[in-house]
Amino acid sequence: MARLFCYLTAMALTILALPVRAEDGYDLWLRYAPAGQARGTDISAHARAISAQGDSATMASAKQELQRAVTSMTGHAPALTTEPTAGSLWLATPGSAPAIPVSLKGLGAEGYAIRSIDHAGQPITLIAANSDIGILHGIFHWLRLAQTGASLDGLDIRSAPRIGLRLLNHWDNLDGTVERGYAGQSIWDWWRLPDYKGPRYTDYARANASIGINGTVLNNVNAKAESLSAPYIAKAAALADIFRPYGIKVYLSVKWTAPMELDGLKTADPLDPKVAAWWKAKTDEIYRAIPDFGGFLVKANSEGQPGPQDYQRTHADGANMLAAAVKLHGGIVMWRAFVYAHDNPDDRAKQAYDDFKPLDGKFADNVMVQVKNGAIDFQPREPFHPLFGAMTKTPLMMEFQITKEYLGQSTHLTYLGPLFKETLDADTYAKGKGSTIAKIIDGSLDGHRLTGIAGVANIGIDRDWSGSIFNQADWYAFGRLAWNPDLSAEAIAREWTAMTFSPDPRLIDPVVAMMMGSREAAVDYMTPLGLAHLMATGHHYGPAPWVSELARPEWNPVYYHKADADGIGFDRTKSGSNAISQYAPAIARRLADPATTPESELLWFHHLPWDYRLKSGETLWDGLVHRYDRGVAYVAGMQRTWESLRPLVDPERFAQTEAFLAIQHREAQWWRDASIAYFQSINHLPLPEGAQAPAHDLNWYKARSFPYAPGHN
Amino acid sequence: MARLFCYLTAMALTILALPVRAEDGYDLWLRYAPAGQARGTDISAHARAISAQGDSATMASAKQELQRAVTSMTGHAPALTTEPTAGSLWLATPGSAPAIPVSLKGLGAEGYAIRSIDHAGQPITLIAANSDIGILHGIFHWLRLAQTGASLDGLDIRSAPRIGLRLLNHWDNLDGTVERGYAGQSIWDWWRLPDYKGPRYTDYARANASIGINGTVLNNVNAKAESLSAPYIAKAAALADIFRPYGIKVYLSVKWTAPMELDGLKTADPLDPKVAAWWKAKTDEIYRAIPDFGGFLVKANSEGQPGPQDYQRTHADGANMLAAAVKLHGGIVMWRAFVYAHDNPDDRAKQAYDDFKPLDGKFADNVMVQVKNGAIDFQPREPFHPLFGAMTKTPLMMEFQITKEYLGQSTHLTYLGPLFKETLDADTYAKGKGSTIAKIIDGSLDGHRLTGIAGVANIGIDRDWSGSIFNQADWYAFGRLAWNPDLSAEAIAREWTAMTFSPDPRLIDPVVAMMMGSREAAVDYMTPLGLAHLMATGHHYGPAPWVSELARPEWNPVYYHKADADGIGFDRTKSGSNAISQYAPAIARRLADPATTPESELLWFHHLPWDYRLKSGETLWDGLVHRYDRGVAYVAGMQRTWESLRPLVDPERFAQTEAFLAIQHREAQWWRDASIAYFQSINHLPLPEGAQAPAHDLNWYKARSFPYAPGHN
């Protein structure tokens, strides 16, 4: 016994002495950190065994995830049983366990119920669903409870996704670059697929399944025809095989002229029978390799991409031709409403509405129109897109941008939860008060069965996936809101922080507070009061409100702010572009008058004199400057908060965030100073009392150039 | 006691149950895997403590590495003491420990001695050196012994590097791409430097220091002027600060026209005083940020790069102007001899010699001329470069290519140790028999003090650094041979295999056997019998011996093989380009006659009829085909060997190599079939008996295209 004791002592010391695995962010919110003795015992008591009968790949993944997680959190590996036993997690579907003591009605194919029950006198936790995928979602819910310190007793949870298609859009190119990617190259190793399938693909699927994402568009909407060639179909199929057990379908972006480029057709006219036949045959080829292929995403007649309008056909003609090809296989077409630049518009913000509103009712029933949250392009703040509420006969799919092209890219901490929520909660008044965008995209307002939401991924090959630890929160928040748009951004931030760092409230409270104000801070230091699109050309990194010489008017920041000696802002009322008429009358009336327009959107809708009085009583100019300063000050505050958390965060992740906050603070100051220097050169107004002059003159800011900025296509 | 026992039992079980860290290759040959009980005890007994007095950053790194390694291998953390104690590793320099019982003479600034000694009656292991860097090299030697299962008793080792500058050349671009990079993007996060300094930079330095590499050229020889701008100097300085404790200096590639591009000078003429003054000022600026900056690497007047010849000046004029700028700071200039393409040459292989031989003796004493191992471009096999032995008054620096542009890129297992050794051991006869290239580059043949060797890095952001586990061996072998060119490729492969996989001879013997024949197999299936440069245009991926229509003759594979109905090969004898006259007479005589030319170089030097009889008695054509088949068969054999090792290798690394060997086998067959189909279209000869016809016709091979092949600039 003494020898055994010594042996075990030695072993314990041996193992304790091993270097701890660096917190490099790879594990995302699935860290399953050791829970401590008390909590570990609690978790163990609820996971003594994993009881399940199914043996599908999905069920195997669910069991494996539970084993890995519980073992890592508690140090005790749960047993595997087929019948539920005391303290077990019982994974039950109608197919594997006929007598489930909970109703599965309303849970659909992906939802689940979790209930603490007595089973033959034994306390167990039932995770029940209509399908194995539902079970997988359920175990991730239970693991979220376990990781965040929630009670595991008396559970009675029912959850099903509100939105049917919850997709990531990867703007990943076949050469490994990522358009608007700030986290390194694409995680798709196209070159070595389908032969080499590294472990990262599985971890990608796990992460997505854990937040309910059920589809992924693999390639950039600015697509290459080769994505549909046989070798690339085989590569996509290899990924689909890996993702399938996690309930994630694969979709592809297509280039409109693929039939011409790949097979020498003379036209891509959607009404040409040869073109339709080509797409039919190509679709059949894809479905032979990927039987559950999801469908196509199309960017057509936008920013130089070809499309049906090149053949005097409508977007609906194009979408419906593709829809017919995928229909038999159960596939869908997602047709993007992000179109601009046919002609110089009177107002770029109006074009999508003008092009698509007349097509409402003309799309096949397996077509969705995918609409960005705002009418311009993923700005720090935009009013909601006027197509929401305007196309009641067409299922509209939301397109958010998770990658922060305009919100600080890889280094600024600007949590997007509040941005997503602002759009989802926006009331379109399409069918009276309460016609929120969430109700439009979940289909409830207009009675659509086909529903969807997409997020442009912020994922790359960087070890931490998203370019920074805090950018992971945006991926997480997108998934959680796609499942349930009613969640609050703050509750999501709390979950994420608890799982990513620690459930210690000394850490959670200040981190969540930082996160919650961070997006508004970016609005303040970049584009306050409804300004937009003042970023530098091409890479959109940093301020360049002075740019005025690009070929098309709407490429220039001056087009958006319209600042002159007298005032600033884009008049979208009747006296201007009248874009406000695209909204429901109740909204349009409010927006017609600056006094009833939310100040956060003031200069989006109105051109106002510099001495216009804000609600605070200060002039528009003074209010602008004060907002710039407030944004910079918020970042300084985040730096102080983070510094105070040093004892509670591992050195590696602490150092990354510390470095990035320093960059953010410097760049917030740069935005503020460059913007003020420029606007002062136009309005010649003094700064409000106490405001610092910019550190450099305007020419200094204009001269800065960044030829190697990432993410630029 | 019983409670403590239980607690420890629980703890041991807890920790044992944690998932084992995946073998993703990140740790390279510094895995420090648990050594097992017997060996662990043995290692522990020799590392009970680490005894050292110095507290420099280098010494701290040495102690940290020892602690990490010994703890990981044995489970016991060594104590830290200042004075040597029983069983300690005693790290001693003259500065920290005046009475060192071993001579340090001849060890220089980087060498070390390791000796098992009695110190005041105690058995200890002394690691002694003239400098802390020497200590660091010494501890890595000791750790190599510990990891490979070597005896740790009775040690009496003295080691100092034979070559002074042992450098990696990164062909990394400022936009994150890597020219000829097959392991993902650059590990230099230029965009977020100097603010964010992730842990990978330190691990890069550790890995290099462990094999004696002491310098790194950060950016591509096809340089951008901005590399010398103030922001990029600050970024390079941040890296230099990280590398400095590991004895690694930073160097930069420069673009010749940087003075014009960055500061608007009207010329880059090296003899213009304003140009010289610009470089002087720029150099001073760099040294203010990086006091130990190593110097410049220059690719001038080659492949479109600007250079002094644009101003009717010589390479020496250019190099010496730069050399004067860095001289005061102790810096050097490395001037590449890889020049071609001014005019259409009669033989590209002759140009470097023709350009540089006349300049011998004209370079300043802090200039080295950097010469590729062969006269063309890193082919699977090339005769050694004729400049070796021809420029006795100039220190020549060897340039090897570790990244396998022409040897299977990321997926073929083609261990480069034998290739490096073949060149190093080649006898130039410059000063009679025994005038090996190793003796030229280590300075001993011509009495040069300034000596150097460079390897074009195969490093990228891929988790395994080099694109594959086995590619790591090439990085390792380069470093080991740079330190000591007399090591055998096989001994290096054994070390690497033991550290990377396991010291188990059941694994080492077959793996090393695979590795040792693998490069010859690539020669066989790609370019047997002295053929060269038959790769596809641009990306150099796959076979394209038929290409004949590129603008310059020497861009075309047909230029290199010169196959016609009558025969094949490049006549470099007197009846041809007479390139053989660039070699020493003893060699030239041998190469003048096919019968005395090594068959491995036969078609490099001779154009021979298809029915020329090889030493085996078979015709040249039959011999070619047999070699193609032998290469393919070798790869099949590696697949069988690897499969037999499944029980001895972790699943993750096993699967990667398994997948890559399958790719290699398919591509070896492709090389073989495409080459035979093409040559048959020219010679119309039947295949030798038993040889399989190619799987497709020639047009099929010609039609293959790979627009997204990686590494292409």
mmCIF file of C-alpha atoms in Angstrom, chain A residues 1 4-5 7-22 24 34 37 68 71-77 174-175 177 182-185 189 191-192 195-197 199 224-226 232 409-411 461-464 467-468 541 652 655-657 659-660 662-663 666-667 706-710, chain B residues 1 4-5 7-22 24 34 37 68 71-77 174-175 177 182-185 189 191-192 195-197 199 224-226 232 409-411 461-464 467-468 541 652 655-657 659-660 662-663 666-667 706-710:
data_model
loop_
_atom_site.group_PDB
_atom_site.id
_atom_site.type_symbol
_atom_site.label_atom_id
_atom_site.label_comp_id
_atom_site.label_asym_id
_atom_site.label_seq_id
_atom_site.Cartn_x
_atom_site.Cartn_y
_atom_site.Cartn_z
ATOM 1 C CA MET A 1 0.000 0.000 0.000
ATOM 2 C CA LEU A 4 1.255 2.229 -4.303
ATOM 3 C CA PHE A 5 0.885 5.457 -2.405
ATOM 4 C CA TYR A 7 3.740 5.572 -6.953
ATOM 5 C CA LEU A 8 0.560 7.563 -7.111
ATOM 6 C CA THR A 9 2.166 10.510 -5.407
ATOM 7 C CA ALA A 10 4.945 10.445 -7.926
ATOM 8 C CA MET A 11 2.497 10.145 -10.739
ATOM 9 C CA ALA A 12 0.417 13.038 -9.496
ATOM 10 C CA LEU A 13 3.468 15.221 -9.122
ATOM 11 C CA THR A 14 4.747 14.085 -12.466
ATOM 12 C CA ILE A 15 1.632 15.065 -14.233
ATOM 13 C CA LEU A 16 1.113 18.265 -12.325
ATOM 14 C CA ALA A 17 4.557 19.376 -13.357
ATOM 15 C CA LEU A 18 3.795 19.173 -17.069
ATOM 16 C CA PRO A 19 3.553 22.554 -18.702
ATOM 17 C CA VAL A 20 0.002 23.775 -18.935
ATOM 18 C CA ARG A 21 -1.304 24.041 -22.441
ATOM 19 C CA ALA A 22 -1.070 27.604 -23.647
ATOM 20 C CA ASP A 24 -3.994 30.228 -27.549
ATOM 21 C CA PRO A 34 -11.350 22.333 -14.977
ATOM 22 C CA GLN A 37 -13.544 20.842 -6.797
ATOM 23 C CA ARG A 68 -14.328 15.024 -23.538
ATOM 24 C CA THR A 71 -13.675 14.597 -18.242
ATOM 25 C CA SER A 72 -11.890 17.862 -18.801
ATOM 26 C CA MET A 73 -14.115 19.840 -16.421
ATOM 27 C CA THR A 74 -14.272 17.252 -13.634
ATOM 28 C CA GLY A 75 -11.417 14.820 -14.085
ATOM 29 C CA HIS A 76 -13.920 11.959 -14.192
ATOM 30 C CA ALA A 77 -14.821 10.228 -17.402
ATOM 31 C CA LEU A 174 -9.671 29.322 -54.103
ATOM 32 C CA ASP A 175 -6.146 30.712 -53.778
ATOM 33 C CA THR A 177 -7.016 34.426 -49.533
ATOM 34 C CA TYR A 182 -8.505 39.483 -40.888
ATOM 35 C CA ALA A 183 -7.652 36.141 -39.345
ATOM 36 C CA GLY A 184 -5.174 34.787 -41.865
ATOM 37 C CA GLN A 185 -5.795 32.619 -44.868
ATOM 38 C CA ASP A 189 -6.939 23.852 -47.613
ATOM 39 C CA TRP A 191 -5.022 22.568 -52.524
ATOM 40 C CA ARG A 192 -4.691 19.425 -50.419
ATOM 41 C CA ASP A 195 -6.897 13.903 -49.801
ATOM 42 C CA TYR A 196 -5.851 15.590 -46.615
ATOM 43 C CA LYS A 197 -8.533 16.326 -44.062
ATOM 44 C CA PRO A 199 -8.495 17.978 -37.610
ATOM 45 C CA LYS A 224 -14.659 31.672 -59.458
ATOM 46 C CA ALA A 225 -16.179 29.378 -62.043
ATOM 47 C CA GLU A 226 -13.764 26.599 -61.019
ATOM 48 C CA TYR A 232 -13.574 21.338 -56.548
ATOM 49 C CA GLN A 409 -11.040 44.511 -38.435
ATOM 50 C CA SER A 410 -8.866 42.186 -36.381
ATOM 51 C CA THR A 411 -7.725 44.459 -33.603
ATOM 52 C CA ILE A 461 -6.327 29.962 -40.192
ATOM 53 C CA ASP A 462 -5.068 32.074 -37.278
ATOM 54 C CA ARG A 463 -4.685 29.895 -34.243
ATOM 55 C CA ASP A 464 -7.518 31.747 -32.527
ATOM 56 C CA GLY A 467 -7.929 37.135 -35.451
ATOM 57 C CA SER A 468 -8.528 37.966 -31.820
ATOM 58 C CA TYR A 541 -8.762 50.575 -42.979
ATOM 59 C CA GLU A 652 -1.199 34.754 -23.401
ATOM 60 C CA ALA A 655 -1.192 40.077 -23.674
ATOM 61 C CA GLN A 656 -3.058 39.790 -26.962
ATOM 62 C CA THR A 657 -5.972 41.887 -25.774
ATOM 63 C CA ALA A 659 -1.764 44.848 -27.372
ATOM 64 C CA PHE A 660 -4.929 45.147 -29.434
ATOM 65 C CA ALA A 662 -3.379 49.782 -27.420
ATOM 66 C CA ILE A 663 -3.740 49.623 -31.201
ATOM 67 C CA ARG A 666 -4.144 54.802 -31.109
ATOM 68 C CA GLU A 667 -6.439 54.239 -34.068
ATOM 69 C CA PHE A 706 -1.276 51.104 -46.274
ATOM 70 C CA PRO A 707 -0.519 49.105 -49.396
ATOM 71 C CA TYR A 708 -0.342 45.822 -47.503
ATOM 72 C CA ALA A 709 -3.509 46.106 -45.442
ATOM 73 C CA PRO A 710 -5.141 42.699 -45.129
ATOM 74 C CA MET B 1 -2.601 9.627 5.598
ATOM 75 C CA LEU B 4 -4.069 12.237 1.592
ATOM 76 C CA PHE B 5 -3.705 8.983 -0.268
ATOM 77 C CA TYR B 7 -6.783 12.800 -2.515
ATOM 78 C CA LEU B 8 -3.654 11.999 -4.456
ATOM 79 C CA THR B 9 -5.276 9.022 -6.094
ATOM 80 C CA ALA B 10 -8.144 11.174 -7.178
ATOM 81 C CA MET B 11 -5.799 13.807 -8.426
ATOM 82 C CA ALA B 12 -3.751 11.329 -10.401
ATOM 83 C CA LEU B 13 -6.817 9.842 -11.987
ATOM 84 C CA THR B 14 -8.208 13.269 -12.637
ATOM 85 C CA ILE B 15 -5.169 14.396 -14.469
ATOM 86 C CA LEU B 16 -4.618 11.144 -16.300
ATOM 87 C CA ALA B 17 -8.096 11.400 -17.664
ATOM 88 C CA LEU B 18 -7.474 14.715 -19.391
ATOM 89 C CA PRO B 19 -7.317 14.428 -23.144
ATOM 90 C CA VAL B 20 -3.808 14.099 -24.453
ATOM 91 C CA ARG B 21 -2.627 17.051 -26.435
ATOM 92 C CA ALA B 22 -2.948 16.361 -30.142
ATOM 93 C CA ASP B 24 -0.176 18.518 -34.417
ATOM 94 C CA PRO B 34 7.622 11.568 -21.553
ATOM 95 C CA GLN B 37 10.065 5.220 -16.294
ATOM 96 C CA ARG B 68 10.494 22.663 -19.489
ATOM 97 C CA THR B 71 10.000 18.260 -16.494
ATOM 98 C CA SER B 72 8.142 17.113 -19.550
ATOM 99 C CA MET B 73 10.395 14.104 -20.171
ATOM 100 C CA THR B 74 10.672 12.952 -16.573
ATOM 101 C CA GLY B 75 7.855 14.503 -14.583
ATOM 102 C CA HIS B 76 10.387 16.031 -12.216
ATOM 103 C CA ALA B 77 11.225 19.702 -12.308
ATOM 104 C CA LEU B 174 4.818 42.156 -46.857
ATOM 105 C CA ASP B 175 1.283 41.140 -47.815
ATOM 106 C CA THR B 177 2.196 35.616 -48.971
ATOM 107 C CA TYR B 182 3.841 25.623 -49.159
ATOM 108 C CA ALA B 183 3.075 25.929 -45.464
ATOM 109 C CA GLY B 184 0.574 28.762 -45.449
ATOM 110 C CA GLN B 185 1.124 32.443 -45.058
ATOM 111 C CA ASP B 189 2.331 39.178 -38.828
ATOM 112 C CA TRP B 191 0.314 44.043 -40.079
ATOM 113 C CA ARG B 192 0.073 43.759 -36.316
ATOM 114 C CA ASP B 195 2.378 45.973 -31.272
ATOM 115 C CA TYR B 196 1.394 42.344 -31.138
ATOM 116 C CA LYS B 197 4.128 39.814 -30.583
ATOM 117 C CA PRO B 199 4.238 33.382 -28.838
ATOM 118 C CA LYS B 224 9.599 45.704 -51.671
ATOM 119 C CA ALA B 225 11.094 49.113 -50.979
ATOM 120 C CA GLU B 226 8.757 49.563 -48.004
ATOM 121 C CA TYR B 232 8.775 48.272 -41.211
ATOM 122 C CA GLN B 409 6.355 21.047 -52.397
ATOM 123 C CA SER B 410 4.271 20.362 -49.303
ATOM 124 C CA THR B 411 3.165 16.815 -49.870
ATOM 125 C CA ILE B 461 1.828 29.697 -40.462
ATOM 126 C CA ASP B 462 0.617 26.108 -40.847
ATOM 127 C CA ARG B 463 0.334 24.519 -37.437
ATOM 128 C CA ASP B 464 3.189 22.146 -38.290
ATOM 129 C CA GLY B 467 3.432 22.052 -44.419
ATOM 130 C CA SER B 468 4.119 18.493 -43.376
ATOM 131 C CA TYR B 541 3.850 21.965 -59.865
ATOM 132 C CA GLU B 652 -2.948 12.639 -36.241
ATOM 133 C CA ALA B 655 -3.039 10.254 -41.004
ATOM 134 C CA GLN B 656 -1.260 13.274 -42.412
ATOM 135 C CA THR B 657 1.659 11.267 -43.735
ATOM 136 C CA ALA B 659 -2.642 11.125 -46.984
ATOM 137 C CA PHE B 660 0.466 12.807 -48.334
ATOM 138 C CA ALA B 662 -1.110 8.752 -51.341
ATOM 139 C CA ILE B 663 -0.845 12.124 -53.074
ATOM 140 C CA ARG B 666 -0.528 9.493 -57.537
ATOM 141 C CA GLU B 667 1.698 12.368 -58.588
ATOM 142 C CA PHE B 706 -3.718 24.468 -61.741
ATOM 143 C CA PRO B 707 -4.522 28.151 -61.528
ATOM 144 C CA TYR B 708 -4.589 28.143 -57.735
ATOM 145 C CA ALA B 709 -1.389 26.247 -57.050
ATOM 146 C CA PRO B 710 0.293 27.680 -53.967
#
